[in-house]
Coordinates of C-alpha atoms in Angstrom, one line a residue:
X88 CA 0.2 0.3 0.0
X89 CA 1.3 3.6 -1.2
X90 CA 3.0 5.7 2.0
X91 CA 0.5 8.3 1.7
X92 CA -2.7 6.2 2.1
X93 CA -4.0 5.7 5.7
X94 CA -3.9 1.7 6.6
X95 CA -7.2 0.5 7.1
X96 CA -7.5 -1.1 9.7
X97 CA -8.1 -5.3 10.7
X98 CA -11.6 -4.6 12.5
X99 CA -12.8 -2.2 9.4
X100 CA -12.4 -6.0 7.5
X101 CA -14.3 -7.5 9.5
X102 CA -17.1 -5.2 9.5
X103 CA -16.7 -5.3 5.3
X104 CA -16.5 -9.2 5.4
X105 CA -18.8 -9.5 8.2
X106 CA -21.6 -7.7 6.4
X107 CA -20.9 -8.4 2.9
X108 CA -21.6 -12.2 4.0
X109 CA -24.9 -11.1 5.7
X110 CA -25.7 -9.1 2.6
X111 CA -25.2 -12.8 0.5
X112 CA -27.1 -14.6 2.5
X113 CA -29.9 -12.0 3.1
X114 CA -30.0 -11.4 -0.7
X115 CA -29.8 -15.7 -1.3
X116 CA -32.5 -15.7 0.9
X117 CA -34.2 -13.2 0.0
X118 CA -34.1 -14.3 -3.8
X119 CA -35.2 -18.1 -2.3
X120 CA -37.9 -17.1 -1.0
X121 CA -39.1 -15.0 -4.4
X122 CA -38.7 -17.8 -6.0
X123 CA -41.0 -19.9 -4.1
X124 CA -43.6 -17.8 -4.0
X125 CA -43.4 -17.6 -7.4
X126 CA -43.1 -21.2 -7.8
X127 CA -46.7 -21.6 -5.7
X128 CA -47.8 -19.3 -7.2
X129 CA -47.7 -20.6 -10.6
X130 CA -48.8 -24.0 -9.4
X131 CA -52.1 -22.5 -7.7
X132 CA -52.5 -20.3 -11.1
X133 CA -52.2 -23.4 -13.2
X134 CA -54.5 -25.3 -11.0
X135 CA -57.2 -22.3 -11.1
X136 CA -56.8 -22.5 -15.0
X137 CA -57.1 -26.0 -15.5
X138 CA -60.2 -25.8 -13.4
X139 CA -61.6 -23.4 -15.2
X140 CA -61.1 -25.3 -19.0
X141 CA -61.8 -28.5 -17.0
X142 CA -65.3 -27.2 -16.4
X143 CA -65.8 -26.8 -19.8
X144 CA -65.0 -29.6 -20.9
X145 CA -68.3 -31.3 -20.0
X146 CA -70.5 -28.7 -22.0
X147 CA -68.6 -29.7 -25.6
X148 CA -69.3 -33.7 -25.0
X149 CA -72.8 -33.0 -24.0
X150 CA -73.4 -31.3 -26.9
X151 CA -71.5 -33.6 -29.1
X152 CA -73.9 -36.7 -27.8
X153 CA -77.0 -34.0 -28.0
X154 CA -76.7 -33.4 -31.4
X155 CA -76.2 -37.4 -32.1
X156 CA -79.2 -38.0 -30.2
X157 CA -80.9 -35.9 -33.0
X158 CA -79.1 -37.2 -36.1
X159 CA -80.7 -40.7 -34.6
X160 CA -84.0 -39.7 -33.8
X161 CA -84.9 -38.3 -37.3
X162 CA -82.4 -41.2 -39.0
X163 CA -79.6 -39.1 -40.2
X164 CA -82.0 -36.6 -42.7
X165 CA -79.9 -33.6 -43.2
X166 CA -83.7 -31.5 -43.5
X167 CA -85.0 -33.2 -40.1
X168 CA -81.9 -32.8 -38.6
X169 CA -81.4 -29.0 -39.4
X170 CA -85.0 -28.1 -38.7
X171 CA -84.5 -29.5 -35.1
X172 CA -81.5 -28.4 -34.2
X173 CA -82.7 -24.9 -35.1
X174 CA -85.2 -25.6 -32.7
X175 CA -83.3 -26.5 -30.0
X176 CA -81.2 -23.4 -31.1
X177 CA -84.1 -20.9 -30.7
X178 CA -84.6 -22.1 -27.2
X179 CA -83.9 -19.6 -24.3
X180 CA -79.8 -19.6 -24.0
X181 CA -79.3 -22.2 -25.9
X182 CA -78.2 -20.3 -29.3
X183 CA -75.7 -18.2 -27.9
X184 CA -74.2 -21.8 -26.3
X185 CA -74.7 -24.0 -29.1
X186 CA -74.3 -21.4 -32.1
X187 CA -70.6 -20.2 -30.0
X188 CA -69.4 -24.0 -29.9
X189 CA -70.1 -25.2 -32.8
X190 CA -70.2 -24.2 -37.0
X191 CA -70.7 -27.1 -39.1
X192 CA -72.3 -30.4 -38.6
X193 CA -71.4 -33.4 -41.2
X194 CA -74.0 -36.8 -41.6
X195 CA -71.8 -38.8 -43.2
X196 CA -73.5 -41.9 -44.8
X197 CA -70.2 -43.0 -46.6
X198 CA -66.7 -42.6 -47.5
X199 CA -67.3 -40.9 -50.5
X200 CA -70.4 -38.8 -49.8
X201 CA -71.7 -36.1 -46.9
X202 CA -74.2 -33.7 -46.6
X203 CA -73.4 -30.4 -44.9
X204 CA -75.7 -29.1 -42.4
X205 CA -74.8 -25.5 -41.5
X206 CA -75.0 -23.4 -38.5
X207 CA -74.5 -20.2 -37.8
X208 CA -72.6 -18.0 -40.3
X209 CA -70.0 -20.1 -41.0
X210 CA -69.9 -23.3 -43.3
X211 CA -66.8 -26.1 -43.2
X212 CA -66.4 -29.0 -45.9
X213 CA -63.5 -31.4 -44.4
X214 CA -61.3 -33.0 -47.1
X215 CA -61.9 -36.3 -47.9
X216 CA -58.7 -37.4 -46.5
X217 CA -60.1 -36.1 -43.2
X218 CA -63.3 -37.3 -43.6
X219 CA -61.8 -40.9 -44.2
X220 CA -59.7 -40.5 -41.2
X221 CA -63.0 -39.3 -38.9
X222 CA -65.0 -42.6 -40.2
X223 CA -62.1 -45.0 -39.4
X224 CA -61.9 -43.9 -36.1
X225 CA -65.6 -43.0 -35.1
X226 CA -67.3 -44.7 -32.2
X227 CA -69.7 -44.7 -29.6
X228 CA -67.5 -42.3 -27.4
X229 CA -66.6 -38.6 -28.7
X230 CA -63.5 -38.8 -30.3
X231 CA -61.3 -35.3 -30.7
X232 CA -59.3 -36.2 -33.3
X233 CA -57.6 -33.0 -34.3
X234 CA -56.8 -29.5 -34.8
X235 CA -58.0 -27.2 -38.1
X236 CA -55.7 -24.5 -39.2
X237 CA -57.4 -21.1 -40.3
X238 CA -58.6 -17.9 -39.7
X239 CA -60.1 -19.4 -36.3
X240 CA -58.6 -22.5 -35.5
X241 CA -61.3 -25.0 -34.3
X242 CA -61.6 -29.2 -33.2
X243 CA -63.3 -31.4 -34.7
X244 CA -64.9 -34.5 -32.8
X245 CA -66.6 -37.1 -34.3
X246 CA -69.0 -40.0 -33.2
X247 CA -70.7 -43.1 -34.4
X248 CA -74.9 -42.9 -34.7
X249 CA -76.5 -46.1 -35.8
X250 CA -74.0 -46.7 -38.7
X251 CA -73.8 -43.2 -39.5
X252 CA -70.6 -41.0 -38.9
X253 CA -71.1 -37.6 -37.4
X254 CA -68.7 -34.8 -37.2
X255 CA -68.7 -31.7 -35.6
X256 CA -66.6 -29.3 -36.2
X257 CA -65.7 -26.6 -33.2
X258 CA -65.9 -22.5 -33.5
X259 CA -65.0 -21.6 -30.7
X260 CA -62.7 -24.5 -28.8
X261 CA -63.0 -24.2 -25.7
X262 CA -64.6 -21.5 -22.5
X263 CA -61.6 -20.8 -20.7
X264 CA -58.7 -18.2 -21.4
X265 CA -58.9 -16.9 -24.8
X266 CA -56.1 -16.4 -27.3
X267 CA -53.1 -13.7 -27.9
X268 CA -53.9 -10.3 -27.8
X269 CA -55.6 -7.7 -25.1
X270 CA -56.5 -9.6 -21.5
X271 CA -56.4 -6.4 -19.2
X272 CA -58.8 -7.3 -16.9
X273 CA -58.5 -11.4 -17.5
X274 CA -58.6 -13.7 -14.7
X275 CA -55.8 -15.2 -15.7
X276 CA -54.1 -12.0 -17.3
X277 CA -50.5 -12.5 -14.8
X278 CA -49.8 -15.6 -16.9
X279 CA -49.1 -16.6 -20.4
X280 CA -50.6 -20.0 -21.3
X281 CA -50.8 -22.7 -24.6
X282 CA -53.1 -25.7 -25.0
X283 CA -52.0 -28.4 -27.2
X284 CA -53.7 -31.6 -28.1
X285 CA -52.6 -34.9 -27.5
X286 CA -49.2 -34.8 -25.5
X287 CA -46.8 -33.2 -27.1
X288 CA -45.8 -29.4 -28.0
X289 CA -46.2 -29.3 -31.5
X290 CA -47.5 -26.1 -33.5
X291 CA -49.7 -28.7 -35.9
X292 CA -51.3 -29.4 -32.1
X293 CA -51.6 -26.0 -30.9
X294 CA -55.2 -25.1 -30.3
X295 CA -55.3 -22.0 -28.9
X296 CA -52.0 -19.4 -26.5
X297 CA -51.9 -16.2 -25.0
X298 CA -48.2 -15.6 -26.8
X299 CA -46.4 -15.8 -29.9
X300 CA -43.4 -16.4 -28.1
X301 CA -43.7 -20.5 -28.8
X302 CA -42.9 -23.0 -27.3
X303 CA -43.0 -21.6 -23.7
X304 CA -39.8 -21.5 -22.2
X305 CA -38.3 -20.6 -18.4
X306 CA -40.2 -21.1 -15.7
X307 CA -43.5 -22.8 -16.3
X308 CA -46.2 -25.2 -15.2
X309 CA -47.9 -28.3 -17.2
X310 CA -50.8 -29.6 -16.6
X311 CA -53.5 -32.6 -18.5
X312 CA -56.7 -33.3 -19.0
X313 CA -59.0 -35.8 -20.0
X314 CA -60.7 -34.9 -22.9
X315 CA -62.7 -37.1 -24.8
X316 CA -60.6 -40.7 -25.6
X317 CA -58.0 -37.8 -25.9
X318 CA -56.0 -35.2 -23.5
X319 CA -55.4 -31.7 -23.6
X320 CA -52.0 -30.4 -22.5
X321 CA -51.7 -27.2 -20.8
X322 CA -48.4 -25.3 -20.1
X323 CA -48.9 -21.9 -18.1
X324 CA -46.1 -19.5 -17.3
X325 CA -45.9 -16.2 -15.1
X326 CA -46.4 -13.4 -17.8
X327 CA -45.0 -11.0 -15.0
X328 CA -44.2 -11.3 -10.9
X329 CA -46.9 -13.1 -10.1
X330 CA -46.2 -12.1 -6.5
X331 CA -46.1 -8.3 -7.1
X332 CA -43.6 -5.9 -7.6
X333 CA -42.8 -5.1 -4.0
X334 CA -41.6 -9.1 -3.6
X335 CA -39.6 -9.2 -7.0
X336 CA -37.2 -5.9 -6.2
X337 CA -36.5 -7.5 -2.0
X338 CA -33.4 -9.3 -3.2
X339 CA -32.0 -6.2 -5.1
X340 CA -33.7 -3.6 -1.8
X341 CA -31.6 -6.5 0.5
X342 CA -28.5 -6.4 -1.2
X343 CA -29.1 -2.8 -1.3
X344 CA -29.4 -1.7 2.0
X345 CA -27.0 -4.6 3.3
X346 CA -24.2 -2.8 1.2
X347 CA -25.4 0.7 2.4
X348 CA -25.5 -0.2 6.3
X349 CA -22.4 -2.6 5.6
X350 CA -20.8 0.6 4.6
X351 CA -21.8 3.2 6.8
X352 CA -20.8 -0.3 9.5
X353 CA -17.0 -0.4 8.1
X354 CA -17.1 4.1 7.8
X355 CA -18.1 4.0 11.7
X356 CA -15.6 1.4 12.4
X357 CA -13.0 3.2 10.5
X358 CA -13.3 6.1 12.2
X359 CA -13.2 4.8 16.1
X360 CA -10.0 2.8 14.6
X361 CA -8.7 6.1 13.4
X362 CA -9.4 7.8 16.7
X363 CA -8.1 5.2 18.9
X364 CA -4.8 5.2 16.4
X365 CA -4.8 8.8 17.5
X366 CA -5.3 8.6 21.4
X367 CA -2.9 5.7 21.0
X368 CA -0.3 8.3 19.6
X369 CA -1.4 11.2 22.3
X370 CA -1.0 8.6 24.8
X371 CA 2.8 7.5 23.7
X372 CA 3.5 11.5 23.0
X373 CA 2.3 12.1 26.6
X374 CA 4.0 9.5 28.5
X375 CA 6.9 10.6 26.6
X376 CA 7.0 14.4 27.9
X377 CA 5.6 12.9 31.3
X378 CA 9.0 10.9 31.5
X379 CA 11.0 13.3 30.1
X380 CA 9.7 16.0 32.6
X381 CA 9.9 13.3 35.6
X382 CA 13.8 13.2 34.4
X383 CA 13.7 16.3 34.3
X384 CA 12.7 16.9 37.8
X385 CA 14.0 13.9 39.0
X386 CA 17.7 15.4 38.2
X387 CA 16.7 18.5 39.1
X388 CA 15.6 17.1 43.0
X389 CA 19.2 15.1 42.9
X390 CA 20.6 18.3 42.3
X391 CA 19.6 19.9 45.3
X392 CA 20.1 16.9 47.4
X393 CA 23.8 16.2 49.0
X394 CA 26.1 14.9 45.9
X395 CA 27.9 13.3 48.7
X396 CA 27.4 12.4 52.7
X397 CA 30.2 13.9 54.6
X398 CA 32.9 11.2 55.9
X399 CA 32.6 10.0 59.4
X400 CA 35.8 7.9 60.7
X401 CA 34.6 4.4 61.6
X402 CA 30.4 5.5 61.3
X403 CA 29.0 3.6 58.2
X404 CA 26.2 5.9 56.8
X405 CA 24.3 5.4 54.0
X406 CA 21.3 7.6 51.5
X407 CA 18.4 6.9 49.4
X408 CA 15.9 8.8 47.4
X409 CA 13.3 7.4 45.2
X410 CA 11.0 10.4 43.2
X411 CA 7.5 9.7 43.3
X412 CA 5.7 8.2 40.2
X413 CA 2.4 10.2 40.7
X414 CA 3.5 13.9 39.0
X415 CA 6.3 15.6 37.3
X416 CA 7.0 18.7 39.7
X417 CA 9.8 18.6 41.9
X418 CA 9.5 17.4 45.6
X419 CA 10.8 18.6 49.3
X420 CA 11.8 15.8 50.6
X421 CA 15.7 15.6 51.9
X422 CA 17.9 14.6 53.6
X423 CA 21.8 15.9 55.2
X424 CA 24.5 14.0 57.4
X425 CA 26.7 17.2 59.1
X426 CA 30.2 16.6 60.7
X427 CA 30.4 18.6 63.3
X428 CA 34.1 18.9 64.0
X429 CA 34.2 17.4 67.3
X430 CA 33.3 13.3 66.7
X431 CA 30.1 14.1 66.7
X432 CA 27.7 14.7 63.5
X433 CA 24.1 15.6 62.9
X434 CA 21.7 14.4 60.8
X435 CA 18.4 15.4 58.8
X436 CA 15.6 14.1 57.3
X437 CA 12.7 16.7 56.4
X438 CA 9.7 17.3 54.0
X439 CA 8.0 20.5 52.6
X440 CA 4.6 19.9 52.3
X441 CA 3.2 20.5 48.5
X442 CA 5.4 20.3 45.3
X443 CA 6.9 22.0 42.4
X444 CA 9.6 24.9 42.0
X445 CA 8.2 26.5 45.6
X446 CA 8.5 23.6 47.5
X447 CA 11.8 23.3 46.2
X448 CA 12.9 26.4 47.3
X449 CA 12.1 25.8 50.7
X450 CA 13.7 22.7 50.5
X451 CA 17.1 24.2 49.4
X452 CA 17.0 27.1 51.8
X453 CA 15.6 24.2 54.8
X454 CA 18.8 22.9 53.9
X455 CA 21.6 25.3 53.6
X456 CA 19.9 27.0 56.5
X457 CA 20.4 23.6 58.4
X458 CA 24.0 24.2 57.5
X459 CA 24.7 27.0 58.5
X460 CA 23.2 26.6 62.2
X461 CA 25.0 23.2 62.7
X462 CA 27.9 25.2 62.2
X463 CA 26.8 27.2 65.7
X464 CA 24.9 24.8 67.8
X465 CA 24.9 20.5 67.3
X466 CA 21.8 20.8 70.1
X467 CA 19.0 19.8 67.7
X468 CA 15.9 21.9 69.5
X469 CA 18.3 24.5 69.2
X470 CA 18.8 23.7 65.1
X471 CA 15.1 23.3 64.5
X472 CA 14.2 27.1 66.5
X473 CA 16.8 28.8 64.3
X474 CA 15.8 27.3 61.0
X475 CA 11.1 28.1 62.2
X476 CA 12.9 31.1 62.2
X477 CA 13.8 32.0 58.5
X478 CA 11.5 35.1 56.9
X479 CA 10.9 33.5 53.7
X480 CA 9.2 30.3 54.9
X481 CA 6.7 31.6 56.4
X482 CA 3.1 30.1 55.0
X483 CA 4.9 27.0 54.6
X484 CA 4.6 23.4 56.0
X485 CA 7.0 21.7 56.9
X486 CA 8.2 18.3 59.1
X487 CA 11.7 18.1 59.8
X488 CA 14.0 15.3 62.5
X489 CA 17.2 16.5 63.5
X490 CA 19.7 14.7 65.8
X491 CA 23.2 14.5 66.8
X492 CA 24.8 11.4 67.0
X493 CA 28.5 10.9 69.5
X494 CA 29.6 7.5 68.3
X495 CA 31.9 7.3 70.5
X496 CA 29.1 7.4 73.2
X497 CA 26.6 5.6 71.0
X498 CA 24.1 8.3 71.8
X499 CA 21.6 10.2 69.8
X500 CA 20.3 13.2 70.7
X501 CA 16.9 14.4 68.5
X502 CA 13.9 16.5 67.7
X503 CA 11.1 16.0 65.7
X504 CA 8.8 18.8 64.5
X505 CA 6.2 16.6 63.9
X506 CA 8.1 14.0 61.9
X507 CA 7.8 10.4 62.6
X508 CA 10.3 9.0 65.0
X509 CA 13.6 7.5 63.8
X510 CA 13.8 3.1 63.7
X511 CA 16.0 1.7 65.5
X512 CA 17.3 -1.6 64.3
X513 CA 19.4 -3.6 67.1
X514 CA 20.5 -7.1 67.6
X515 CA 18.3 -7.3 70.8
X516 CA 14.8 -5.0 69.1
X517 CA 13.7 -3.5 66.7
X518 CA 11.4 -0.4 67.8
X519 CA 10.7 3.4 67.0
X520 CA 12.6 5.9 68.9
X521 CA 10.0 7.8 70.5
X522 CA 9.9 12.2 71.5
X523 CA 6.6 14.3 72.0
X524 CA 6.6 15.9 68.4
X525 CA 7.0 19.7 68.3
X526 CA 4.9 21.7 65.9
X527 CA 5.8 21.6 62.4
X528 CA 8.5 24.2 60.7
X529 CA 6.3 27.2 60.1
X530 CA 3.5 27.0 61.8
X531 CA 4.4 28.7 65.1
X532 CA 6.3 31.6 65.2
X533 CA 8.5 31.0 69.2
X534 CA 7.4 26.7 69.1
X535 CA 9.1 24.6 71.5
X536 CA 11.0 21.3 70.6
X537 CA 11.4 18.2 73.0
X538 CA 15.0 16.7 72.6
X539 CA 15.0 13.0 73.7
X540 CA 18.8 11.1 74.5
X541 CA 18.9 7.7 73.8
X542 CA 21.9 5.4 74.2
X543 CA 22.8 2.8 71.4
X544 CA 23.4 -0.4 71.6
X545 CA 26.7 -1.6 69.7
X546 CA 26.1 -2.5 66.0
X547 CA 22.9 -0.7 66.1
X548 CA 21.0 0.8 62.8
X549 CA 19.4 4.5 62.9
X550 CA 16.6 5.0 60.1
X551 CA 15.6 8.3 59.7
X552 CA 13.0 8.8 56.8
X553 CA 10.0 10.3 55.8
X554 CA 6.2 9.7 55.7
X555 CA 6.5 8.5 52.0
X556 CA 7.7 5.1 52.8
X557 CA 5.3 3.7 55.2
X558 CA 1.8 6.2 53.9
X559 CA -0.7 4.4 52.0
X560 CA -4.0 5.4 50.8
X561 CA -7.2 4.0 52.8
X562 CA -4.5 2.9 55.8
X563 CA -3.8 4.5 58.9
X564 CA -0.5 6.2 59.9
X565 CA -0.3 3.0 62.8
X566 CA -0.3 0.4 60.3
X567 CA 2.1 1.6 57.8
X568 CA 4.5 2.2 60.8
X569 CA 4.1 -1.5 62.4
X570 CA 4.6 -2.4 58.4
X571 CA 7.6 -0.5 58.5
X572 CA 9.1 -1.5 61.7
X573 CA 8.0 -5.7 60.5
X574 CA 10.3 -5.6 57.7
X575 CA 13.2 -3.9 59.4
X576 CA 13.3 -7.0 61.8
X577 CA 14.0 -9.3 58.8
X578 CA 16.7 -7.6 57.9
X579 CA 20.7 -7.6 58.1
X580 CA 23.6 -6.5 56.8
X581 CA 25.1 -3.5 55.6
X582 CA 23.5 -0.3 55.8
X583 CA 22.9 -0.6 52.4
X584 CA 21.6 -3.7 52.4
X585 CA 19.3 -3.0 54.9
X586 CA 17.8 0.3 52.7
X587 CA 17.8 -1.8 49.8
X588 CA 15.4 -4.3 51.9
X589 CA 13.0 -1.2 53.4
X590 CA 12.9 0.0 50.0
X591 CA 11.9 -3.3 48.0
X592 CA 9.6 -4.4 51.2
X593 CA 7.7 -1.0 51.3
X594 CA 8.5 0.2 47.7
X595 CA 7.9 -3.1 45.6
X596 CA 4.5 -1.8 43.6
X597 CA 6.2 1.5 43.1
X598 CA 6.8 4.7 44.2
X599 CA 4.1 7.1 45.4
X600 CA 5.3 9.8 47.0
X601 CA 8.7 10.6 47.4
X602 CA 10.7 8.9 49.8
X603 CA 14.0 9.9 51.7
X604 CA 16.1 7.6 54.0
X605 CA 18.6 8.2 56.1
X606 CA 20.6 5.5 58.0
X607 CA 24.0 4.7 60.4
X608 CA 25.6 2.6 62.3
X609 CA 27.3 2.8 65.7

C-alpha cells in the first residue's frame, strides 16, 4: 500500500467481510423466498386455469352427444336435423351456447358422400382424407381427433350414430382463457398459457395460446386433462411477477440495503479505529513528555540533595532518595549528614508539604540553613528553632527530624518538628525511638521542641525516613509504621543492604510519593 494512503484497520476488514457475508446470505434468502413464492403462485394459477378449462369440457361432450341424439332420432335426415337443431337453438339461452361452440355438423353416410348441415354464419367442408380418418376412428364415444388450421383454429369431434358417422366442428374451442391479444381485466392476466391437443408441444397441435413466443420456456407449469378419448396439454408460465413488484425487488433492496449499512458500519468502525490510533499516539507522546519532565524533575531534585555524604571516621552511613511516580513536579523531601568537627555528627531528614518549584526552594533554604546553624550549635532543638525563624518560609509547612550522634558514647539526641520518629534496628530489638513531637516548621512563631537522648546498643542501625516510605491510601499511619517495623526485623547486613531491603519491602509496588531515607550504624 502506498505510504500516502492510510492503512485500514483489521476491525474494518472484519466488519466489511461480515457485512458482505450477511448481505449475500440475506439476498440469497430473499431470492429463494421470491422464487418459492413465484413457483407456488404459478402452480396455483395453473390449478385454477385448469379447473376453469376442465369445467367447460363436459359441456362440449354433452353437446356432441345431444347432436348425436338428434341425428339418431331423425335417422340422419339432413333436413329434419337442421329443423330440429334450429328449434333447439331458438330455445332460451341455447342459441348462444350452441352457436358459440359449433360451426358445422356433417352427417356422413359413406366415405365418398356427405351432407353438410350449416349452423351459424360459417360452413366448413372437410377434405375427403380427413373424413376418411374420422370414419375410421368413429365409435359410440366422443373422439377428439384433430385441430384444423385457419383464421380460427377449430377442434374436430366425431361420434358414430347407428351406423352413420357424425362429424362436429367446433367454432370456439373451449370456454376458458382467450387467445393471444389484449387481456386487461382477465382473471389470468398475469400468466401466459398454451393449450395443445395430445401430449406434445407441436405447432400443429396448438389449440390456443396467449403469447406468440412458442414453445413457452423458462419457469412454467404443465397440466394434462382428459378430453374425450384424447387429452389436452396445458402449459402455464408467468407473464410478470405473480407475487407483485415489491417481492420481486426485495432481493435487490436487501442487497443495496446491506451494502449501504455495511458501508456505514465500516466507515464508523474505521473512524473509531482512527480515533483509537490517534488516542494511542497522543498517549505515547504524552507518556514520553511525562517521562522527560519526570526525568528533568528527578535530575533537579538530586541536584538539590547532597552529592555525597560527609566522611565520618568509623561510621557506616548510607542514604536513598526515590522520586514519586504520581507527578512530574519537584518534591520537597531531603536528607543530610553534617560533620560537626568535634567527633559528633548531625543527621537531618525533612519533608516540605506540597510540590513544585516553591517546595524545592523551601527545601533548599532549609538544607542550607541547617548547615549554617549546625556550625554554631549541635543541639537539635536549637537547630529546629533557628530554621523555624527563617522569614521566607512563613506560610509553608515543613516536617523535620534533627539528631546529634556521638559515636564514641553511642548516643543520639534528637528532636522532631512534626516528623515521624526514627527506627532503631539492634541485635536485641527493632523499635521506634519515640519523642514528643513539636509543631512543624513554619507553623508557630516561637515553638518549643523537646530533645530525647538515647543510648544505642553496639552495632545498632538507626533509620530516618519521610512519610512516602510507609503511607498508603486507605491505610492508617499506625498500620503503615507497623509494616515498616516488621519489615526491618527481617533485615541484616550492611547499612546499604538494610536500606535496599526496606525499599524493596515497602516500595515494591511502585513509589507513589517522594521518599528519603538516611541510615547509620554505631
